[in-house]
Structures are given as C-alpha cells and as structure tokens.
C-alpha cells in the first residue's frame, strides 16, 4: 500500500480500480444490418482502424490515460516519489477483443510514458505494459450478458411480457416496422434495435453518407430506444435478481479486490486494477449498483472505484463515472450511503446483489424440480428393483429346498 504519509484531504488513497473502462475504438460493421446496395464497392472497403475517427478514438484513449496520470500528480509523485508511475503497480485485464486490447494499450501508453532507463529508443515515447486476457469461450467476468444462464433468459422473457416493455413496444410499433422495412432486417424489436443505431452512429462518425430515411429525428428516436434496450438487458423487471446473475459477478470480484487492498497484512504492491471491456459491462455493473443513468456509456468512459484510509484507520470507498472528456469525473453515490461510503457499509449494501453460487442460481426452478424428481424416481426404482431381486432370491431358495417329509416305499418288505 502507499505510505501512510500520502494523504489527500486527510485521506490516504490506497487503491484505485478503473472498472469498467468502456474501451471501444470507433468501429463500423459496414456490411452488417444494412442494405448492401446502398454503398458502392469502394465504400465497403473502408478499413475499420484506418479512418481519421479511429485515430481520434485512439488519441482519446491516450489522453484518458494521460489525464489519469496527472489527475493526482502532486499528491502521488511529490510524496510517493513517483510510486504510481511504476508500471508493475498496475494490473489490467481485457476481454479478448481486438478493440478492447488495442484501447487498453493506448490508455497505458498515456498512463505510463517511459522515463530514464525505460526509454529503450529515444524516438519512441512508449514502454511495453502487459495486458491480460482469457479466450472468449472462457470469459466469465467482463463480457455481458453472461451465458449460458437459463434463469436469466427466463427473466428476459418475463421482462418482454412486463407492462413497461409492452407499452413501449406499442408506442413505437410503427416506427420499428419502418426501420425493419428500410434496413431489410426481419425482426427489429426494443432489445435488438440498438444494433441498427450502433451501425448508423459509427457510419456517421466515419463521415459516411447516411440513407435518406435516417433524419436527425429518426436518429434521436433510435438513440432513445437503444438506451431502453440497454436498460432491458439488466433492469425493468426483477433488477436485483438480474444483477445477481450478471453485474453482481463482476461486483463480487471488485469487492474482493477492495477488501484485499484494505488488508494491511497483505502488503500489496498493486495500486491500480483496470478492466478493459464494453458498454454492456458498464451497464451491467451500474445497474447492479443502482447508479445507472439510463444512457449508453460513450466511448472511453470509465467507472472508477477509489479506496481510502482515513486518519482513524477506517476505510472508505468513493465511486466516479468519467463519461466526458475535458471534465472531472462525476461522483456516484450508492443508494443507502454517502459518496464517501465506509467500506464495511459498501460491502453490506452490495451483498444482496452478489451471487453465492452463480451456476446454481442460473438454473431454472422447474429444471431443478425436474432434476430432483428424476433423482427421486431413480432412487425409488433402484430400491424397488433390489426388493424384487431379494424376493425372487427368497422364493428360489424356498423352492429348491427338499420337503420336510418324504414317502418311503415298502415294496421290498412285502416281497420278503
């Protein structure tokens, strides 16, 4: 942990958790969800990572890292002698996607500029920092919604039958049908319309001409429905139970890291833990914490947790949301606590949304009952079979034993 003398407003910042950074490079699925004939073949050959907008995004990530570096520059570097600038004091975990890996690297380039011996080439102001990941098939922490989870799918079906979802669908039915007709997509619903908006938004960012039907009013309405679609994923109906099956999994990992960092006996050298993930990751976490603003997180946005140690030795957690460049992160307050929330209180408030056994809780109730019934029938059948075998064995032995009396012939005596 940082030295006890390092204090900011009578607090010692022990640990910062950048969770979750929505590290998304401007990327346009040019051929997906769009009538192919709209563009000439040349337009379809745009390289996703070669556009000016992609460069701007990478610069945005670099600047994000640069701002984080200098945000507490005076407190950290003057007192801790540059402790935070040590690259081995950060651990970054990314999903196994090109855009999140590249964005994490761009952030690290801004966060840890090389100094002194770290400058292996005077013409390259960069040093290698490891980014950890797991194969997508094994991802159970950052890629949401987490699957397979039958109970979550059941909750989503229930949400589609909720009054709020049905009313929203009725209000926008004609508009959704128009979008389906214009795009050629057969099924456009409240929980799938985001893909249409995302495609058009990226194309707009690439300065490509949008179809005539995509007016500013249409884009505004698509954005509103897209935001509702994100809320549908993790809220509207039985938010707490959804949180236990989704964002609560990540929150569980965050709680453990905060608790570990507060354990003085642990002697952690780690100062920063960062997750490079997706907008759905942010929504899942913020819906679990009940601090979601119902607006899709923009590119390079970040949810921050900071762990402080107060003068009396107690620990507190502060949360911030950085969703706009050039501005200070917005403070977030978990319901039931103040912004500077005591660690123990934070753990108590978040305990109901952390799963105890994710795989078990993901099981559908009927499936569990069916399994129990199957096991019960199997046990009863086995017992009945054993009883039948035992009964047949007893009958066989009785039949094979000689009778108690046997007739003895006296013909020999009569002949004598």
Short mmCIF file of C-alpha atoms in Angstrom, two decimals, residues 50-391:
data_model
loop_
_atom_site.label_atom_id
_atom_site.label_comp_id
_atom_site.label_asym_id
_atom_site.label_seq_id
_atom_site.Cartn_x
_atom_site.Cartn_y
_atom_site.Cartn_z
CA UNK A 50 -7.51 3.25 -40.63
CA UNK A 51 -10.00 6.11 -40.54
CA UNK A 52 -9.36 9.51 -39.03
CA UNK A 53 -12.10 8.83 -36.50
CA UNK A 54 -10.32 5.67 -35.31
CA UNK A 55 -7.17 7.74 -34.84
CA UNK A 56 -9.19 10.27 -32.86
CA UNK A 57 -10.51 7.45 -30.68
CA UNK A 58 -7.03 6.11 -30.03
CA UNK A 59 -5.94 9.65 -29.18
CA UNK A 60 -8.91 9.87 -26.83
CA UNK A 61 -7.78 6.73 -25.04
CA UNK A 62 -4.22 8.04 -24.88
CA UNK A 63 -5.45 11.32 -23.42
CA UNK A 64 -7.62 9.41 -20.92
CA UNK A 65 -4.54 7.66 -19.64
CA UNK A 66 -2.64 10.95 -19.68
CA UNK A 67 -5.35 12.66 -17.62
CA UNK A 68 -5.46 9.82 -15.09
CA UNK A 69 -1.70 10.11 -14.73
CA UNK A 70 -1.81 13.83 -13.97
CA UNK A 71 -5.07 13.91 -12.02
CA UNK A 72 -3.31 13.23 -8.74
CA UNK A 73 0.19 14.07 -9.90
CA UNK A 74 1.04 16.36 -7.00
CA UNK A 75 -0.25 14.00 -4.30
CA UNK A 76 1.33 10.89 -5.76
CA UNK A 77 4.61 11.96 -7.26
CA UNK A 78 5.74 14.53 -4.73
CA UNK A 79 5.02 12.39 -1.68
CA UNK A 80 5.24 8.85 -3.01
CA UNK A 81 8.25 9.64 -5.18
CA UNK A 82 6.54 8.54 -8.38
CA UNK A 83 5.21 5.29 -6.93
CA UNK A 84 2.16 5.26 -9.20
CA UNK A 85 4.32 5.69 -12.27
CA UNK A 86 5.79 2.22 -11.74
CA UNK A 87 4.28 0.03 -14.42
CA UNK A 88 4.36 -3.09 -12.27
CA UNK A 89 1.87 -1.49 -9.87
CA UNK A 90 -0.98 -1.81 -12.35
CA UNK A 91 -2.81 -4.93 -13.46
CA UNK A 92 -5.04 -4.65 -16.50
CA UNK A 93 -7.50 -7.29 -17.61
CA UNK A 94 -9.19 -7.10 -21.00
CA UNK A 95 -11.71 -9.11 -22.93
CA UNK A 96 -10.22 -10.99 -25.86
CA UNK A 97 -11.39 -8.49 -28.47
CA UNK A 98 -9.08 -6.53 -30.75
CA UNK A 99 -10.71 -3.21 -29.93
CA UNK A 100 -10.56 -3.61 -26.13
CA UNK A 101 -6.97 -4.87 -26.25
CA UNK A 102 -5.87 -2.01 -28.52
CA UNK A 103 -7.73 0.57 -26.44
CA UNK A 104 -6.15 -0.72 -23.22
CA UNK A 105 -2.72 -0.41 -24.81
CA UNK A 106 -3.50 3.14 -25.95
CA UNK A 107 -4.55 4.04 -22.40
CA UNK A 108 -1.41 2.53 -20.93
CA UNK A 109 0.74 4.47 -23.38
CA UNK A 110 -0.70 7.68 -21.95
CA UNK A 111 -0.70 6.46 -18.36
CA UNK A 112 2.91 5.29 -18.26
CA UNK A 113 5.19 7.36 -20.51
CA UNK A 114 8.75 5.97 -20.34
CA UNK A 115 11.31 7.78 -18.23
CA UNK A 116 15.04 7.32 -17.80
CA UNK A 117 16.12 3.73 -18.39
CA UNK A 118 12.63 2.88 -19.63
CA UNK A 119 13.46 4.81 -22.83
CA UNK A 120 14.83 1.93 -24.89
CA UNK A 121 14.60 4.08 -28.01
CA UNK A 122 14.81 7.91 -27.83
CA UNK A 123 12.49 8.15 -30.83
CA UNK A 124 9.74 6.03 -29.22
CA UNK A 125 7.94 7.51 -26.23
CA UNK A 126 6.42 4.21 -25.20
CA UNK A 127 7.15 1.25 -22.97
CA UNK A 128 5.54 -2.22 -23.02
CA UNK A 129 2.94 -2.87 -20.31
CA UNK A 130 1.26 -6.31 -20.14
CA UNK A 131 -2.46 -6.63 -20.82
CA UNK A 132 -4.01 -9.87 -19.57
CA UNK A 133 -6.94 -11.67 -21.14
CA UNK A 134 -8.63 -15.05 -21.47
CA UNK A 135 -10.15 -16.74 -24.54
CA UNK A 136 -13.66 -15.52 -25.30
CA UNK A 137 -15.04 -19.03 -24.70
CA UNK A 138 -13.72 -18.86 -21.12
CA UNK A 139 -14.78 -15.28 -20.36
CA UNK A 140 -16.94 -15.25 -17.22
CA UNK A 141 -16.14 -11.81 -15.84
CA UNK A 142 -16.29 -8.97 -18.38
CA UNK A 143 -18.40 -9.98 -21.40
CA UNK A 144 -22.09 -9.43 -20.72
CA UNK A 145 -24.69 -10.82 -20.70
CA UNK A 146 -23.05 -13.84 -19.08
CA UNK A 147 -24.20 -17.09 -20.67
CA UNK A 148 -25.36 -19.77 -20.50
CA UNK A 149 -27.76 -18.84 -17.73
CA UNK A 150 -31.27 -20.31 -18.17
CA UNK A 151 -32.74 -18.32 -15.29
CA UNK A 152 -31.53 -15.04 -16.83
CA UNK A 153 -33.12 -15.99 -20.15
CA UNK A 154 -36.33 -16.76 -18.28
CA UNK A 155 -36.20 -13.32 -16.63
CA UNK A 156 -35.69 -11.70 -20.04
CA UNK A 157 -38.79 -13.46 -21.37
CA UNK A 158 -40.72 -12.24 -18.33
CA UNK A 159 -39.43 -8.71 -19.00
CA UNK A 160 -40.78 -8.87 -22.55
CA UNK A 161 -44.21 -9.53 -21.03
CA UNK A 162 -43.96 -6.72 -18.48
CA UNK A 163 -46.33 -3.74 -18.76
CA UNK A 164 -43.47 -1.28 -19.35
CA UNK A 165 -41.98 -3.31 -22.20
CA UNK A 166 -45.36 -3.99 -23.85
CA UNK A 167 -46.40 -0.32 -23.65
CA UNK A 168 -43.06 0.80 -25.08
CA UNK A 169 -43.44 -1.65 -27.94
CA UNK A 170 -46.98 -0.44 -28.72
CA UNK A 171 -45.87 3.20 -28.68
CA UNK A 172 -43.08 2.52 -31.16
CA UNK A 173 -44.53 -0.34 -33.22
CA UNK A 174 -44.97 1.59 -36.46
CA UNK A 175 -41.53 3.15 -36.12
CA UNK A 176 -39.89 -0.26 -35.54
CA UNK A 177 -41.71 -1.66 -38.58
CA UNK A 178 -40.44 1.25 -40.67
CA UNK A 179 -36.87 0.56 -39.53
CA UNK A 180 -37.30 -3.11 -40.36
CA UNK A 181 -38.56 -2.30 -43.86
CA UNK A 182 -35.82 0.24 -44.56
CA UNK A 183 -32.96 -1.94 -43.32
CA UNK A 184 -34.23 -5.27 -44.56
CA UNK A 185 -33.97 -6.75 -41.07
CA UNK A 186 -36.89 -9.05 -40.42
CA UNK A 187 -37.14 -8.71 -36.66
CA UNK A 188 -36.50 -5.28 -35.14
CA UNK A 189 -37.53 -5.12 -31.51
CA UNK A 190 -36.77 -2.98 -28.47
CA UNK A 191 -33.97 -5.32 -27.44
CA UNK A 192 -32.39 -5.53 -30.90
CA UNK A 193 -32.81 -2.00 -32.32
CA UNK A 194 -29.52 -0.94 -30.69
CA UNK A 195 -27.59 -2.73 -33.45
CA UNK A 196 -29.24 -0.52 -36.09
CA UNK A 197 -28.42 2.66 -34.19
CA UNK A 198 -24.86 1.49 -33.46
CA UNK A 199 -24.21 0.83 -37.15
CA UNK A 200 -25.61 4.19 -38.26
CA UNK A 201 -23.79 6.04 -35.47
CA UNK A 202 -20.44 4.51 -36.44
CA UNK A 203 -21.03 5.27 -40.11
CA UNK A 204 -21.90 8.84 -39.20
CA UNK A 205 -18.70 9.05 -37.16
CA UNK A 206 -16.80 7.83 -40.23
CA UNK A 207 -18.37 10.76 -42.13
CA UNK A 208 -20.23 8.41 -44.46
CA UNK A 209 -23.48 9.45 -46.09
CA UNK A 210 -26.48 8.02 -44.29
CA UNK A 211 -29.61 6.79 -46.09
CA UNK A 212 -32.23 9.46 -46.85
CA UNK A 213 -34.68 7.99 -44.34
CA UNK A 214 -32.21 8.47 -41.48
CA UNK A 215 -33.15 12.00 -40.46
CA UNK A 216 -32.00 13.68 -37.22
CA UNK A 217 -35.40 12.87 -35.70
CA UNK A 218 -35.02 9.21 -36.66
CA UNK A 219 -31.53 9.07 -35.12
CA UNK A 220 -32.80 10.72 -31.95
CA UNK A 221 -35.63 8.20 -31.65
CA UNK A 222 -33.31 5.28 -32.39
CA UNK A 223 -30.98 6.52 -29.65
CA UNK A 224 -33.82 6.71 -27.16
CA UNK A 225 -34.96 3.16 -27.99
CA UNK A 226 -31.36 1.93 -27.93
CA UNK A 227 -30.95 3.30 -24.39
CA UNK A 228 -34.14 1.50 -23.39
CA UNK A 229 -32.72 -1.68 -24.93
CA UNK A 230 -29.65 -1.45 -22.69
CA UNK A 231 -31.88 -0.99 -19.66
CA UNK A 232 -33.87 -4.04 -20.78
CA UNK A 233 -30.76 -6.21 -20.53
CA UNK A 234 -30.26 -5.71 -16.80
CA UNK A 235 -33.30 -3.95 -15.40
CA UNK A 236 -37.01 -3.04 -15.81
CA UNK A 237 -38.10 -6.37 -14.28
CA UNK A 238 -36.52 -8.00 -11.18
CA UNK A 239 -33.38 -5.87 -11.35
CA UNK A 240 -31.82 -7.33 -8.20
CA UNK A 241 -32.13 -10.93 -9.37
CA UNK A 242 -30.77 -9.98 -12.79
CA UNK A 243 -27.89 -8.25 -11.02
CA UNK A 244 -27.02 -11.44 -9.12
CA UNK A 245 -26.83 -13.29 -12.42
CA UNK A 246 -24.96 -10.58 -14.35
CA UNK A 247 -23.27 -7.45 -12.96
CA UNK A 248 -23.08 -8.95 -9.48
CA UNK A 249 -20.49 -11.44 -10.74
CA UNK A 250 -18.12 -8.62 -11.63
CA UNK A 251 -19.03 -6.68 -8.49
CA UNK A 252 -18.06 -9.73 -6.46
CA UNK A 253 -14.57 -9.58 -7.97
CA UNK A 254 -14.36 -5.84 -7.29
CA UNK A 255 -15.41 -6.29 -3.66
CA UNK A 256 -12.74 -8.92 -3.15
CA UNK A 257 -10.08 -6.66 -4.61
CA UNK A 258 -11.13 -3.71 -2.44
CA UNK A 259 -11.18 -5.92 0.66
CA UNK A 260 -7.77 -7.32 -0.24
CA UNK A 261 -6.36 -3.84 -0.74
CA UNK A 262 -7.67 -2.78 2.68
CA UNK A 263 -5.93 -5.70 4.34
CA UNK A 264 -2.69 -4.16 5.65
CA UNK A 265 -1.18 -7.58 6.22
CA UNK A 266 -1.46 -8.29 2.50
CA UNK A 267 1.36 -5.82 1.66
CA UNK A 268 0.04 -5.30 -1.84
CA UNK A 269 2.26 -3.50 -4.29
CA UNK A 270 -0.67 -3.23 -6.68
CA UNK A 271 -2.08 0.31 -6.81
CA UNK A 272 -4.33 0.19 -9.87
CA UNK A 273 -6.54 -2.53 -11.28
CA UNK A 274 -8.15 -1.77 -14.64
CA UNK A 275 -10.67 -3.68 -16.71
CA UNK A 276 -10.86 -3.04 -20.44
CA UNK A 277 -14.32 -4.08 -21.56
CA UNK A 278 -17.58 -2.99 -23.19
CA UNK A 279 -20.54 -0.68 -22.77
CA UNK A 280 -22.68 -3.64 -21.69
CA UNK A 281 -20.10 -4.34 -18.97
CA UNK A 282 -20.55 -0.82 -17.63
CA UNK A 283 -24.34 -1.07 -17.77
CA UNK A 284 -24.35 -4.46 -16.01
CA UNK A 285 -22.18 -3.10 -13.20
CA UNK A 286 -24.02 0.21 -12.79
CA UNK A 287 -27.43 -1.46 -12.87
CA UNK A 288 -26.23 -3.83 -10.16
CA UNK A 289 -25.10 -0.84 -8.08
CA UNK A 290 -28.34 1.02 -8.95
CA UNK A 291 -26.43 4.06 -10.24
CA UNK A 292 -27.15 3.70 -13.97
CA UNK A 293 -28.24 6.96 -15.67
CA UNK A 294 -30.20 5.09 -18.39
CA UNK A 295 -27.91 6.37 -21.14
CA UNK A 296 -25.50 4.16 -23.06
CA UNK A 297 -21.93 4.81 -21.94
CA UNK A 298 -19.94 6.69 -24.60
CA UNK A 299 -16.57 5.61 -25.94
CA UNK A 300 -13.65 5.69 -23.49
CA UNK A 301 -15.97 6.15 -20.49
CA UNK A 302 -14.90 4.70 -17.19
CA UNK A 303 -16.38 3.74 -13.82
CA UNK A 304 -13.86 4.30 -11.03
CA UNK A 305 -13.65 2.92 -7.50
CA UNK A 306 -11.18 4.50 -5.07
CA UNK A 307 -10.30 3.03 -1.70
CA UNK A 308 -9.17 5.46 1.01
CA UNK A 309 -7.83 5.01 4.51
CA UNK A 310 -8.88 7.69 6.94
CA UNK A 311 -6.86 9.09 9.82
CA UNK A 312 -8.67 6.85 12.32
CA UNK A 313 -7.67 3.76 10.33
CA UNK A 314 -11.10 3.10 8.80
CA UNK A 315 -11.56 2.58 5.09
CA UNK A 316 -13.97 4.22 2.68
CA UNK A 317 -14.92 3.76 -0.97
CA UNK A 318 -15.64 6.53 -3.46
CA UNK A 319 -17.08 5.99 -6.93
CA UNK A 320 -16.86 8.19 -10.02
CA UNK A 321 -18.06 7.98 -13.60
CA UNK A 322 -15.96 9.53 -16.34
CA UNK A 323 -18.11 9.83 -19.45
CA UNK A 324 -16.96 13.12 -20.92
CA UNK A 325 -13.51 14.27 -21.92
CA UNK A 326 -12.18 17.52 -20.51
CA UNK A 327 -14.39 17.32 -17.42
CA UNK A 328 -13.89 15.96 -13.95
CA UNK A 329 -15.44 12.52 -13.33
CA UNK A 330 -18.96 12.66 -11.92
CA UNK A 331 -19.25 11.40 -8.32
CA UNK A 332 -21.58 8.42 -7.89
CA UNK A 333 -23.37 7.51 -4.68
CA UNK A 334 -24.74 4.07 -4.00
CA UNK A 335 -28.30 4.23 -2.56
CA UNK A 336 -28.22 3.93 1.20
CA UNK A 337 -24.82 5.55 1.69
CA UNK A 338 -23.00 8.84 1.20
CA UNK A 339 -20.45 9.45 -1.56
CA UNK A 340 -17.58 8.62 0.81
CA UNK A 341 -19.05 5.28 1.79
CA UNK A 342 -17.42 3.28 4.61
CA UNK A 343 -16.03 0.07 3.15
CA UNK A 344 -17.99 -2.14 5.54
CA UNK A 345 -21.22 -0.32 4.69
CA UNK A 346 -20.42 -0.62 0.98
CA UNK A 347 -19.98 -4.38 1.39
CA UNK A 348 -23.26 -4.66 3.33
CA UNK A 349 -25.24 -2.73 0.72
CA UNK A 350 -23.84 -4.73 -2.18
CA UNK A 351 -24.06 -8.13 -0.53
CA UNK A 352 -27.64 -8.87 -1.76
CA UNK A 353 -26.59 -8.45 -5.41
CA UNK A 354 -23.60 -10.79 -5.27
CA UNK A 355 -24.35 -14.44 -6.19
CA UNK A 356 -23.37 -17.15 -3.74
CA UNK A 357 -23.38 -19.89 -6.38
CA UNK A 358 -23.80 -18.47 -9.88
CA UNK A 359 -24.25 -21.80 -11.65
CA UNK A 360 -26.87 -22.93 -9.15
CA UNK A 361 -28.75 -19.61 -9.26
CA UNK A 362 -28.75 -19.74 -13.06
CA UNK A 363 -30.79 -22.93 -13.01
CA UNK A 364 -34.48 -22.58 -13.82
CA UNK A 365 -36.69 -23.62 -10.90
CA UNK A 366 -38.61 -26.17 -12.97
CA UNK A 367 -35.33 -27.68 -14.11
CA UNK A 368 -34.19 -28.02 -10.52
CA UNK A 369 -37.50 -29.68 -9.56
CA UNK A 370 -37.34 -31.98 -12.58
CA UNK A 371 -33.82 -32.99 -11.61
CA UNK A 372 -34.88 -33.68 -8.03
CA UNK A 373 -37.86 -35.70 -9.30
CA UNK A 374 -35.65 -37.68 -11.65
CA UNK A 375 -33.20 -38.44 -8.86
CA UNK A 376 -36.05 -39.42 -6.53
CA UNK A 377 -37.59 -41.72 -9.10
CA UNK A 378 -34.20 -43.26 -9.85
CA UNK A 379 -33.61 -43.95 -6.14
CA UNK A 380 -37.11 -45.39 -5.67
CA UNK A 381 -36.72 -47.51 -8.80
CA UNK A 382 -33.40 -48.85 -7.57
CA UNK A 383 -34.87 -49.74 -4.18
CA UNK A 384 -37.87 -51.44 -5.84
CA UNK A 385 -35.56 -53.41 -8.13
CA UNK A 386 -33.49 -54.57 -5.16
CA UNK A 387 -36.64 -55.65 -3.32
CA UNK A 388 -37.83 -57.62 -6.37
CA UNK A 389 -34.42 -59.31 -6.69
CA UNK A 390 -34.46 -60.09 -2.96
CA UNK A 391 -37.98 -61.52 -3.17
#
